[in-house]
Structure formats: structure tokens, C-alpha cells
CSV table of C-alpha atoms in Angstrom, one decimal:
chain,number,residue,atom,x,y,z
A,948,ASN,CA,113.6,145.4,12.6
A,949,ALA,CA,111.8,148.6,14.4
A,950,GLY,CA,111.6,150.6,11.2
A,951,VAL,CA,110.2,154.1,12.3
A,952,THR,CA,109.5,154.8,15.7
A,953,GLN,CA,108.1,157.7,16.6
A,954,THR,CA,107.5,158.7,21.2
A,955,PRO,CA,105.2,159.9,22.1
A,956,LYS,CA,101.7,158.3,20.6
A,957,PHE,CA,100.1,160.7,22.4
A,958,GLN,CA,100.9,164.3,24.1
A,959,VAL,CA,98.5,166.9,25.7
A,960,LEU,CA,100.0,170.8,25.8
A,961,LYS,CA,98.6,174.0,26.7
A,962,THR,CA,99.3,176.5,25.0
A,963,GLY,CA,102.2,178.1,24.6
A,964,GLN,CA,104.1,175.0,25.9
A,965,SER,CA,107.2,174.1,23.9
A,966,MET,CA,108.3,169.4,23.2
A,967,THR,CA,110.1,167.5,20.8
A,968,LEU,CA,108.5,165.0,18.8
A,969,GLN,CA,110.7,161.8,18.9
A,970,CYS,CA,111.3,159.8,15.3
A,971,ALA,CA,114.0,157.0,14.8
A,972,GLN,CA,114.0,154.5,11.7
A,973,ASP,CA,116.6,151.7,11.6
A,974,MET,CA,116.9,151.4,7.8
A,975,ASN,CA,119.9,153.6,7.3
A,976,HIS,CA,117.3,155.8,5.6
A,977,GLU,CA,118.7,159.1,4.0
A,978,TYR,CA,115.6,160.7,3.4
A,979,MET,CA,113.2,161.1,6.2
A,980,SER,CA,110.2,164.0,7.0
A,981,TRP,CA,107.6,164.9,9.3
A,982,TYR,CA,104.1,165.7,8.6
A,983,ARG,CA,100.5,166.2,9.5
A,984,GLN,CA,97.3,164.8,9.6
A,985,ASP,CA,93.8,166.4,9.9
A,986,PRO,CA,90.6,165.3,9.4
A,987,GLY,CA,89.7,165.8,5.6
A,988,MET,CA,93.1,167.0,4.4
A,989,GLY,CA,95.7,164.8,2.4
A,990,LEU,CA,99.1,164.7,4.6
A,991,ARG,CA,101.1,168.0,5.0
A,992,LEU,CA,104.2,168.6,4.4
A,993,ILE,CA,105.8,169.9,7.7
A,994,HIS,CA,109.6,169.2,7.2
A,995,TYR,CA,112.2,166.8,5.3
A,996,SER,CA,115.6,165.8,5.4
A,997,VAL,CA,117.6,164.5,2.9
A,998,GLY,CA,120.7,163.0,5.4
A,999,ALA,CA,122.3,164.1,8.4
A,1000,GLY,CA,123.2,167.9,8.9
A,1001,ILE,CA,120.8,168.8,5.8
A,1002,THR,CA,117.4,169.8,6.3
A,1003,ASP,CA,114.6,171.7,4.7
A,1004,GLN,CA,111.4,172.8,4.7
A,1005,GLY,CA,107.8,171.7,3.1
A,1006,GLU,CA,104.2,172.9,3.0
A,1007,VAL,CA,103.3,173.5,6.0
A,1008,PRO,CA,106.4,174.4,8.3
A,1009,ASN,CA,105.7,177.7,10.7
A,1010,GLY,CA,105.7,176.9,14.1
A,1011,TYR,CA,108.2,173.8,14.1
A,1012,ASN,CA,111.8,172.8,14.1
A,1013,VAL,CA,113.4,170.0,13.3
A,1014,SER,CA,117.5,169.0,12.8
A,1015,ARG,CA,119.2,166.2,12.0
A,1016,SER,CA,122.2,165.2,13.5
A,1017,THR,CA,122.3,161.6,12.7
A,1018,THR,CA,120.7,159.4,9.9
A,1019,GLU,CA,118.9,157.9,12.8
A,1020,ASP,CA,117.5,160.8,14.4
A,1021,PHE,CA,115.1,163.1,13.2
A,1022,PRO,CA,113.2,165.1,15.9
A,1023,LEU,CA,110.4,167.7,15.7
A,1024,ARG,CA,110.4,170.7,17.5
A,1025,LEU,CA,107.1,172.6,18.6
A,1026,LEU,CA,108.5,176.3,19.2
A,1027,SER,CA,105.4,177.7,21.1
A,1028,ALA,CA,101.7,175.3,21.0
A,1029,ALA,CA,99.1,177.4,19.6
A,1030,PRO,CA,95.3,175.2,19.1
A,1031,SER,CA,96.0,175.6,15.6
A,1032,GLN,CA,99.1,172.6,16.0
A,1033,THR,CA,96.1,170.1,17.0
A,1034,SER,CA,96.7,167.5,15.1
A,1035,VAL,CA,98.0,163.9,14.3
A,1036,TYR,CA,101.7,163.7,13.4
A,1037,PHE,CA,103.8,160.8,11.1
A,1038,CYS,CA,107.5,160.7,11.0
A,1039,ALA,CA,108.7,158.7,7.6
A,1040,SER,CA,111.5,158.2,6.0
A,1041,SER,CA,112.1,156.9,2.7
A,1042,TYR,CA,113.9,154.3,0.2
A,1043,GLY,CA,113.3,154.0,-3.4
A,1044,GLY,CA,110.1,156.8,-3.2
A,1045,ILE,CA,108.9,154.6,-1.3
A,1046,GLN,CA,107.8,156.1,2.7
A,1047,TYR,CA,108.0,153.9,5.4
A,1048,PHE,CA,105.7,155.7,8.6
A,1049,GLY,CA,106.0,155.3,12.8
A,1050,ALA,CA,102.6,155.5,14.2
A,1051,GLY,CA,102.2,158.3,14.8
A,1052,THR,CA,102.2,161.1,17.7
A,1053,ARG,CA,98.8,162.6,18.4
A,1054,LEU,CA,99.3,166.1,19.7
A,1055,SER,CA,95.8,168.3,21.3
A,1056,VAL,CA,96.8,172.1,22.6
A,1057,LEU,CA,94.3,173.2,24.5
B,1311,GLU,CA,100.5,173.8,-8.2
B,1312,ASP,CA,100.2,169.8,-7.7
B,1313,GLN,CA,96.3,169.0,-6.9
B,1314,VAL,CA,96.1,165.1,-5.7
B,1315,THR,CA,91.5,164.8,-5.4
B,1316,GLN,CA,90.2,161.4,-4.2
B,1317,SER,CA,86.6,160.1,-5.0
B,1318,PRO,CA,84.9,159.3,-3.8
B,1319,GLU,CA,85.4,160.2,-0.1
B,1320,ALA,CA,83.9,157.4,1.5
B,1321,LEU,CA,83.0,153.8,0.4
B,1322,ARG,CA,80.5,151.3,1.8
B,1323,LEU,CA,80.2,147.9,-0.2
B,1324,GLN,CA,79.0,144.5,0.8
B,1325,GLU,CA,81.6,141.2,1.2
B,1326,GLY,CA,82.4,140.4,-2.2
B,1327,GLU,CA,81.3,143.8,-4.3
B,1328,SER,CA,83.5,145.1,-6.4
B,1329,SER,CA,84.3,148.7,-6.3
B,1330,SER,CA,87.2,151.1,-7.4
B,1331,LEU,CA,88.7,154.4,-6.5
B,1332,ASN,CA,89.9,157.2,-7.7
B,1333,CYS,CA,92.8,159.5,-7.7
B,1334,SER,CA,93.3,162.1,-9.8
B,1335,TYR,CA,95.6,164.4,-10.2
B,1336,THR,CA,97.7,167.4,-12.0
B,1337,VAL,CA,101.5,167.6,-11.5
B,1338,SER,CA,104.4,168.4,-14.1
B,1339,GLY,CA,106.2,166.0,-14.3
B,1340,LEU,CA,104.8,162.9,-13.0
B,1341,ARG,CA,108.3,160.3,-10.6
B,1342,GLY,CA,105.9,157.7,-9.4
B,1343,LEU,CA,102.1,158.1,-8.2
B,1344,PHE,CA,101.7,155.5,-5.1
B,1345,TRP,CA,98.8,154.1,-2.9
B,1346,TYR,CA,99.2,153.2,0.7
B,1347,ARG,CA,96.8,151.8,3.0
B,1348,GLN,CA,96.0,153.7,6.3
B,1349,ASP,CA,94.3,151.5,9.5
B,1350,PRO,CA,92.6,153.4,12.5
B,1351,GLY,CA,95.3,154.9,14.3
B,1352,LYS,CA,98.6,153.7,12.6
B,1353,GLY,CA,101.1,155.2,10.0
B,1354,PRO,CA,100.0,154.4,6.3
B,1355,GLU,CA,101.5,151.4,5.0
B,1356,PHE,CA,103.0,151.0,1.1
B,1357,LEU,CA,101.1,149.1,-1.1
B,1358,PHE,CA,102.1,150.6,-5.0
B,1359,THR,CA,103.9,152.1,-7.0
B,1360,LEU,CA,103.1,153.1,-10.7
B,1361,TYR,CA,105.1,155.1,-12.9
B,1362,SER,CA,104.0,155.5,-16.6
B,1363,ALA,CA,100.9,155.6,-18.3
B,1364,GLY,CA,99.3,152.2,-19.2
B,1365,GLU,CA,101.6,150.1,-16.1
B,1366,GLU,CA,99.1,148.0,-13.3
B,1367,LYS,CA,100.0,146.2,-10.5
B,1368,GLU,CA,98.1,143.5,-8.5
B,1369,LYS,CA,98.3,142.6,-5.1
B,1370,GLU,CA,95.8,139.8,-3.1
B,1371,ARG,CA,92.3,142.0,-3.9
B,1372,LEU,CA,94.0,144.9,-4.9
B,1373,LYS,CA,94.4,146.3,-8.8
B,1374,ALA,CA,96.4,149.9,-9.4
B,1375,THR,CA,96.1,151.9,-12.5
B,1376,LEU,CA,97.5,154.4,-14.4
B,1377,THR,CA,96.0,157.1,-16.8
B,1378,LYS,CA,98.3,160.4,-17.9
B,1379,LYS,CA,95.8,161.6,-15.2
B,1380,GLU,CA,94.6,159.6,-12.8
B,1381,SER,CA,95.0,156.2,-11.4
B,1382,PHE,CA,92.5,153.5,-9.7
B,1383,LEU,CA,92.7,151.7,-7.3
B,1384,HIS,CA,90.3,148.2,-8.2
B,1385,ILE,CA,89.0,146.4,-5.4
B,1386,THR,CA,87.7,142.9,-6.0
B,1387,ALA,CA,85.3,140.8,-4.2
B,1388,PRO,CA,86.4,142.8,-0.9
B,1389,LYS,CA,86.5,141.6,2.1
B,1390,PRO,CA,85.7,143.1,5.7
B,1391,GLU,CA,89.5,143.1,6.5
B,1392,ASP,CA,89.7,145.6,3.7
B,1393,SER,CA,87.8,148.1,5.6
B,1394,ALA,CA,90.8,151.3,5.5
B,1395,THR,CA,91.5,154.2,4.2
B,1396,TYR,CA,93.4,153.9,1.2
B,1397,LEU,CA,95.9,157.6,0.6
B,1398,CYS,CA,97.1,158.1,-2.8
B,1399,ALA,CA,100.0,160.5,-3.0
B,1400,VAL,CA,102.4,161.9,-6.5
B,1401,GLN,CA,106.0,162.7,-6.6
B,1402,GLU,CA,107.2,164.9,-9.2
B,1403,TYR,CA,110.8,165.2,-10.5
B,1404,GLY,CA,112.9,166.9,-8.1
B,1405,GLN,CA,109.2,167.6,-6.0
B,1406,ASN,CA,108.5,166.2,-2.2
B,1407,PHE,CA,105.3,163.6,-2.3
B,1408,VAL,CA,102.3,165.2,-2.1
B,1409,PHE,CA,99.1,162.9,-0.9
B,1410,GLY,CA,95.2,163.4,-1.5
B,1411,PRO,CA,91.9,163.0,1.7
B,1412,GLY,CA,92.1,159.7,0.9
B,1413,THR,CA,89.1,157.2,0.5
B,1414,ARG,CA,87.3,155.6,3.7
B,1415,LEU,CA,86.1,152.3,2.3
B,1416,SER,CA,84.2,150.2,5.1
B,1417,VAL,CA,83.2,146.7,4.0
B,1418,LEU,CA,80.6,144.8,5.2
B,1419,PRO,CA,80.4,141.3,6.3
């Protein structure tokens, strides 16, 4: 049972480049979410999904897109990377209010 | 606006020295308060859920308590392996989770 798997673990981008952060879960959870974690700040919600085909914005959605075509996968797309998007990104799936997090993707935008 | 604060920002303890971490919150209707542990380079790991004032949960050297405005994570006789960042999060009915900034705990041998 792998839980929540995120790829890649590390990524360096140049300003303006685009990329997709992958997230997959094998627990059949309907609720999935993406957070970013910056020093001195709590985890901030970017986007979330309550099931396949349904997504919504969180606290800090600008510059990010998501889709949810299957229960298992919830990719996060950076459309045109900016230095302000340098952060650690966590994907989570949730059941019964408990969130299960992936190991994170550390992203640097130069 | 929902708000979650945690104190202290960082805490250094000697092995065996008990202490408490604080999580203060302001929400209109609390559905649940959650404690997570985060080790460096890893994602947060669930510890406890508390739902109502007066509730307590225990796990090994950790005990979480809840009042109407705050939660405490009590650490009794900590060991070096308890060193981590401890995060609390609240969920309001019909809303998403709001996380606090965390408390970095270091337990020295």
C-alpha cells in the first residue's frame, strides 16, 4: 500500500517554464488537495477536489491549474513559473477528516 | 477569517523534560482540530483529531487536549526521536482545513 505518491521529489525551473507535479493515491479517497509550504507559514491550500471531475480553488490558486479525471490522480500544473512559486508542494488525500500526505516536491524557480 | 496560531515557534528540551505546545484558533464552528507531526524532508503525518471542548487523546508520550479556543499538545518525558515540527489544523463545517505555522521541537539527549 503506497499511500500518496508525488513525483518528482525535486525540480528546478526557469522563470516562464511550465511543468506538472504528479500526485497519485491508492486508497480510493474522494477528497484530494494540493498545498504549498513556505518557511514560517502554515500549509496553504492551492486547489482541492471532492471527486473525479470536480475541482475548486483554495486560498492561493493563482498560477496553478488542476484536473481530476480519475479518483487516483490529481496533477498540479504550473502554467508559467515565477520565482514566487519556489516552495515545497504537498499533495494529500483525505478520508474522515484525516489527511494523508505525500513526501512532497521541492520546487525552485530561478 | 479563520486563523490558527501556534506557540512557541521553536522549543528545545532536554530528554525527559516535559512541556506543552499551544495551538490557538478562531473559527465560527469547529468541526475538528487535527495534530500532525512533520519530520524534515517528509510530509505531515497524522497524530490526533479532537472534536469538542474537554476531549483528550493520548498516544505514547503525547497527549492532546482541546478547549473552545485552543489546543495543547503535552509531551511527557520526551526522547530525541520526538524531535520534529508539530502542526495543528482546524476544519470548520463546510470549509477546508486551515493549518498553523507549526512548532519546531528539538529534544536533546
